[in-house]
PDB file of C-alpha atoms in Angstrom:
ATOM      1  CA  MET A   1     -11.290  65.524  -9.150  1.00 37.00           C
ATOM      2  CA  SER A   2     -15.338  65.955 -10.223  1.00 37.00           C
ATOM      3  CA  LEU A   3     -17.054  67.314  -7.843  1.00 40.00           C
ATOM      4  CA  ILE A   4     -20.719  65.241  -7.114  1.00 41.00           C
ATOM      5  CA  LYS A   5     -24.227  67.372  -6.450  1.00 53.00           C
ATOM      6  CA  ASP A   6     -25.744  65.740  -4.093  1.00 58.00           C
ATOM      7  CA  VAL A   7     -29.595  66.317  -5.569  1.00 70.00           C
ATOM      8  CA  ASP A   8     -32.958  65.106  -3.445  1.00 82.00           C
ATOM      9  CA  PRO A   9     -34.437  62.316  -5.706  1.00 84.00           C
ATOM     10  CA  SER A  10     -37.947  63.452  -4.693  1.00 93.00           C
ATOM     11  CA  PRO A  11     -40.697  64.545  -7.107  1.00 96.00           C
ATOM     12  CA  VAL A  12     -41.556  67.612  -5.033  1.00 96.00           C
ATOM     13  CA  ALA A  13     -37.664  68.659  -5.440  1.00 95.00           C
ATOM     14  CA  ALA A  14     -37.024  68.080  -8.892  1.00 96.00           C
ATOM     15  CA  ILE A  15     -40.118  70.085  -9.676  1.00 97.00           C
ATOM     16  CA  ASN A  16     -38.955  72.950  -7.264  1.00 96.00           C
ATOM     17  CA  ARG A  17     -36.054  72.840  -8.791  1.00 96.00           C
ATOM     18  CA  LEU A  18     -37.943  73.131 -12.614  1.00 97.00           C
ATOM     19  CA  LEU A  19     -39.044  76.021 -11.216  1.00 97.00           C
ATOM     20  CA  GLU A  20     -36.658  78.036 -10.230  1.00 97.00           C
ATOM     21  CA  ALA A  21     -34.715  76.976 -13.457  1.00 97.00           C
ATOM     22  CA  THR A  22     -38.021  78.310 -15.042  1.00 97.00           C
ATOM     23  CA  ASN A  23     -37.980  81.620 -13.890  1.00 97.00           C
ATOM     24  CA  LYS A  24     -34.178  82.537 -13.843  1.00 97.00           C
ATOM     25  CA  HIS A  25     -34.995  81.799 -17.918  1.00 96.00           C
ATOM     26  CA  ASP A  26     -31.639  79.427 -16.964  1.00 95.00           C
ATOM     27  CA  TYR A  27     -31.363  76.788 -19.937  1.00 90.00           C
ATOM     28  CA  ASP A  28     -28.825  74.709 -18.677  1.00 91.00           C
ATOM     29  CA  ALA A  29     -30.456  73.976 -15.184  1.00 95.00           C
ATOM     30  CA  LEU A  30     -33.763  73.570 -16.470  1.00 96.00           C
ATOM     31  CA  ALA A  31     -32.488  70.930 -19.230  1.00 95.00           C
ATOM     32  CA  GLU A  32     -30.879  69.149 -16.616  1.00 96.00           C
ATOM     33  CA  CYS A  33     -34.277  68.612 -15.257  1.00 97.00           C
ATOM     34  CA  PHE A  34     -35.118  66.105 -17.462  1.00 98.00           C
ATOM     35  CA  ALA A  35     -33.735  62.823 -18.684  1.00 98.00           C
ATOM     36  CA  PRO A  36     -32.012  62.694 -21.813  1.00 97.00           C
ATOM     37  CA  GLY A  37     -34.449  59.852 -23.142  1.00 97.00           C
ATOM     38  CA  TYR A  38     -37.557  62.102 -21.847  1.00 98.00           C
ATOM     39  CA  ILE A  39     -40.749  61.388 -22.916  1.00 98.00           C
ATOM     40  CA  ASN A  40     -43.295  64.068 -23.522  1.00 98.00           C
ATOM     41  CA  GLU A  41     -46.790  62.941 -24.404  1.00 98.00           C
ATOM     42  CA  THR A  42     -49.473  65.844 -25.356  1.00 97.00           C
ATOM     43  CA  PRO A  43     -52.768  63.418 -25.314  1.00 97.00           C
ATOM     44  CA  ALA A  44     -54.753  66.151 -26.451  1.00 94.00           C
ATOM     45  CA  HIS A  45     -52.623  67.253 -29.339  1.00 95.00           C
ATOM     46  CA  PRO A  46     -50.728  63.646 -30.115  1.00 96.00           C
ATOM     47  CA  VAL A  47     -48.589  65.249 -32.366  1.00 97.00           C
ATOM     48  CA  ARG A  48     -47.477  67.712 -30.122  1.00 96.00           C
ATOM     49  CA  SER A  49     -45.783  64.644 -28.345  1.00 97.00           C
ATOM     50  CA  PHE A  50     -41.762  64.239 -28.523  1.00 97.00           C
ATOM     51  CA  THR A  51     -39.207  62.300 -27.062  1.00 98.00           C
ATOM     52  CA  GLY A  52     -35.825  63.846 -25.843  1.00 97.00           C
ATOM     53  CA  ARG A  53     -33.343  66.439 -23.063  1.00 96.00           C
ATOM     54  CA  GLU A  54     -33.098  68.558 -26.488  1.00 96.00           C
ATOM     55  CA  GLN A  55     -36.322  69.170 -27.671  1.00 97.00           C
ATOM     56  CA  VAL A  56     -37.220  70.629 -24.341  1.00 97.00           C
ATOM     57  CA  ARG A  57     -34.619  73.100 -24.419  1.00 95.00           C
ATOM     58  CA  SER A  58     -35.236  74.256 -27.714  1.00 96.00           C
ATOM     59  CA  ASN A  59     -38.663  74.475 -26.770  1.00 95.00           C
ATOM     60  CA  TRP A  60     -37.893  76.923 -23.434  1.00 95.00           C
ATOM     61  CA  GLU A  61     -35.044  78.991 -25.220  1.00 95.00           C
ATOM     62  CA  GLN A  62     -37.250  79.913 -27.836  1.00 95.00           C
ATOM     63  CA  LEU A  63     -39.820  80.357 -25.000  1.00 95.00           C
ATOM     64  CA  PHE A  64     -37.782  82.966 -23.909  1.00 96.00           C
ATOM     65  CA  ALA A  65     -36.868  84.247 -26.215  1.00 96.00           C
ATOM     66  CA  ALA A  66     -40.682  85.325 -27.289  1.00 96.00           C
ATOM     67  CA  VAL A  67     -41.608  86.145 -23.915  1.00 97.00           C
ATOM     68  CA  PRO A  68     -38.434  87.791 -22.250  1.00 96.00           C
ATOM     69  CA  ASP A  69     -40.075  88.220 -18.786  1.00 97.00           C
ATOM     70  CA  LEU A  70     -42.319  84.862 -18.948  1.00 97.00           C
ATOM     71  CA  LYS A  71     -42.530  83.882 -15.720  1.00 98.00           C
ATOM     72  CA  ALA A  72     -44.206  80.533 -14.279  1.00 97.00           C
ATOM     73  CA  ARG A  73     -46.066  79.887 -11.101  1.00 98.00           C
ATOM     74  CA  LEU A  74     -46.645  76.382  -9.702  1.00 97.00           C
ATOM     75  CA  LEU A  75     -50.484  76.631  -7.981  1.00 97.00           C
ATOM     76  CA  SER A  76     -51.115  72.978  -6.728  1.00 96.00           C
ATOM     77  CA  HIS A  77     -49.004  69.730  -6.864  1.00 97.00           C
ATOM     78  CA  SER A  78     -49.766  66.009  -5.322  1.00 97.00           C
ATOM     79  CA  VAL A  79     -47.569  63.653  -5.344  1.00 96.00           C
ATOM     80  CA  SER A  80     -48.629  59.651  -5.805  1.00 96.00           C
ATOM     81  CA  GLY A  81     -45.254  57.739  -5.297  1.00 95.00           C
ATOM     82  CA  ASP A  82     -42.671  58.802  -8.124  1.00 96.00           C
ATOM     83  CA  ARG A  83     -45.128  60.713  -9.889  1.00 97.00           C
ATOM     84  CA  ILE A  84     -46.289  64.365  -9.419  1.00 97.00           C
ATOM     85  CA  TRP A  85     -49.760  65.881 -10.786  1.00 98.00           C
ATOM     86  CA  THR A  86     -48.805  69.945 -11.314  1.00 98.00           C
ATOM     87  CA  GLU A  87     -51.008  72.685 -12.046  1.00 98.00           C
ATOM     88  CA  TRP A  88     -49.483  75.518 -13.412  1.00 98.00           C
ATOM     89  CA  SER A  89     -49.901  79.286 -14.614  1.00 98.00           C
ATOM     90  CA  LEU A  90     -47.397  80.776 -16.933  1.00 97.00           C
ATOM     91  CA  SER A  91     -47.550  84.501 -17.734  1.00 98.00           C
ATOM     92  CA  GLY A  92     -45.358  87.300 -19.450  1.00 98.00           C
ATOM     93  CA  SER A  93     -45.600  90.072 -22.527  1.00 97.00           C
ATOM     94  CA  ARG A  94     -44.882  88.468 -25.858  1.00 96.00           C
ATOM     95  CA  ARG A  95     -41.838  91.175 -27.726  1.00 95.00           C
ATOM     96  CA  ASP A  96     -44.964  93.200 -29.445  1.00 96.00           C
ATOM     97  CA  GLY A  97     -46.443  94.194 -26.133  1.00 95.00           C
ATOM     98  CA  SER A  98     -49.335  91.683 -26.015  1.00 95.00           C
ATOM     99  CA  SER A  99     -49.790  89.162 -23.361  1.00 96.00           C
ATOM    100  CA  HIS A 100     -49.032  86.084 -23.647  1.00 96.00           C
ATOM    101  CA  GLU A 101     -50.496  83.562 -20.311  1.00 97.00           C
ATOM    102  CA  MET A 102     -50.822  79.511 -20.468  1.00 97.00           C
ATOM    103  CA  ALA A 103     -52.908  77.211 -18.074  1.00 98.00           C
ATOM    104  CA  GLY A 104     -53.260  74.130 -16.888  1.00 97.00           C
ATOM    105  CA  VAL A 105     -51.510  70.749 -15.928  1.00 98.00           C
ATOM    106  CA  VAL A 106     -48.431  68.879 -16.187  1.00 98.00           C
ATOM    107  CA  VAL A 107     -48.535  65.016 -14.696  1.00 98.00           C
ATOM    108  CA  PHE A 108     -44.752  64.138 -14.216  1.00 98.00           C
ATOM    109  CA  GLN A 109     -42.736  61.216 -13.692  1.00 98.00           C
ATOM    110  CA  VAL A 110     -39.258  61.573 -11.882  1.00 97.00           C
ATOM    111  CA  ALA A 111     -36.921  58.974 -11.375  1.00 97.00           C
ATOM    112  CA  GLU A 112     -33.509  59.784  -9.386  1.00 94.00           C
ATOM    113  CA  GLY A 113     -34.212  63.185  -8.935  1.00 95.00           C
ATOM    114  CA  VAL A 114     -34.845  63.922 -12.873  1.00 97.00           C
ATOM    115  CA  ILE A 115     -38.090  64.067 -15.082  1.00 98.00           C
ATOM    116  CA  THR A 116     -38.289  60.734 -17.399  1.00 98.00           C
ATOM    117  CA  SER A 117     -41.505  61.486 -18.647  1.00 98.00           C
ATOM    118  CA  SER A 118     -44.709  63.743 -18.664  1.00 98.00           C
ATOM    119  CA  ARG A 119     -48.593  64.213 -19.864  1.00 98.00           C
ATOM    120  CA  PHE A 120     -48.660  67.639 -20.886  1.00 97.00           C
ATOM    121  CA  TYR A 121     -51.651  69.713 -20.771  1.00 97.00           C
ATOM    122  CA  LEU A 122     -50.917  72.942 -20.216  1.00 95.00           C
ATOM    123  CA  GLU A 123     -53.001  75.449 -22.933  1.00 94.00           C
ATOM    124  CA  SER A 124     -52.486  79.150 -24.434  1.00 92.00           C
ATOM    125  CA  VAL A 125     -55.709  80.920 -21.672  1.00 93.00           C
ATOM    126  CA  GLU A 126     -58.478  82.187 -24.334  1.00 89.00           C
ATOM    127  CA  ARG A 127     -60.341  84.926 -23.314  1.00 87.00           C
ATOM    128  CA  HIS A 128     -61.886  85.476 -26.228  1.00 84.00           C
ATOM    129  CA  SER A 129     -63.176  81.749 -27.719  1.00 83.00           C
ATOM    130  CA  GLY A 130     -66.950  82.198 -26.027  1.00 85.00           C
ATOM    131  CA  ASP A 131     -67.993  80.662 -23.261  1.00 89.00           C
ATOM    132  CA  ILE A 132     -69.501  77.248 -22.345  1.00 90.00           C
ATOM    133  CA  ASN A 133     -72.600  77.606 -24.415  1.00 89.00           C
ATOM    134  CA  ASP A 134     -70.064  78.305 -27.650  1.00 85.00           C
ATOM    135  CA  ALA A 135     -67.595  75.325 -26.810  1.00 83.00           C
ATOM    136  CA  ILE A 136     -70.564  73.264 -26.301  1.00 86.00           C
ATOM    137  CA  GLU A 137     -71.912  74.378 -29.258  1.00 87.00           C
ATOM    138  CA  ARG A 138     -68.263  73.472 -31.182  1.00 83.00           C
ATOM    139  CA  VAL A 139     -67.661  70.052 -29.509  1.00 83.00           C
ATOM    140  CA  THR A 140     -71.409  68.878 -30.393  1.00 86.00           C
ATOM    141  CA  HIS A 141     -71.290  70.248 -34.064  1.00 80.00           C
ATOM    142  CA  ARG A 142     -68.452  68.209 -34.746  1.00 59.00           C
ATOM    143  CA  VAL A 143     -69.452  64.946 -33.111  1.00 52.00           C
ATOM    144  CA  THR A 144     -73.135  65.386 -34.787  1.00 50.00           C
ATOM    145  CA  HIS A 145     -71.921  66.330 -38.047  1.00 51.00           C
ATOM    146  CA  GLY A 146     -67.841  64.685 -38.386  1.00 52.00           C
ATOM    147  CA  ARG A 147     -66.753  67.896 -39.110  1.00 54.00           C
ATOM    148  CA  PRO A 148     -65.213  71.131 -37.684  1.00 54.00           C
ATOM    149  CA  ALA A 149     -67.489  73.863 -36.701  1.00 48.00           C
ATOM    150  CA  PRO A 150     -67.389  76.891 -38.486  1.00 53.00           C
ATOM    151  CA  GLN A 151     -65.164  79.539 -37.224  1.00 56.00           C
ATOM    152  CA  SER A 152     -66.534  82.458 -35.807  1.00 52.00           C
ATOM    153  CA  ALA A 153     -65.687  85.729 -36.785  1.00 53.00           C
ATOM    154  CA  GLU A 154     -64.391  87.002 -33.685  1.00 49.00           C
TER     155      GLU A 154
END
C-alpha cells in the first residue's frame, strides 16, 4: 500500500515548498520540487544552462556544503497562469568566514505542482566592482572595441 501525497499544484505552493526545502537544507525535498526533465535556462550565461533534476540536487549539495548556514528569502513574486516570477535573496557565510550573497530573479514554469523549467537570473552580489559609471564604461568599451575591457586592479 502506498500513500498518495495531496500536493497543491499551484505555482505559489511549489515555490513555497522549494523555499522551505532550501532553508531546511533538505536535498530530497528540494529535488522533488523539480520534474525529472527540468530545464534550466540561464540567458545571461548560456553555457550554464542544464537539464535534469539530478543537476539541481548536485548544485544545491555543493552550495550547502560550501555555505552551511545558507538561507533563502523570497522577496517578491507574481503569478501568470503556470508561470511565477520570483525575486530571491540568498545569504550565509562560507566555511572560510567570507560572506556569500546572491540576488536576482528566477522565472519558473510549474505543472502539476512541480517546477518544469526556469529562466535563471540569480547572480553573486558584487560589492567592489565599481559604480554605474564603471559598469557603463565596461559595457561600452566592449561594444565599441569588440573586446573585453581591461580588468581593474581592485
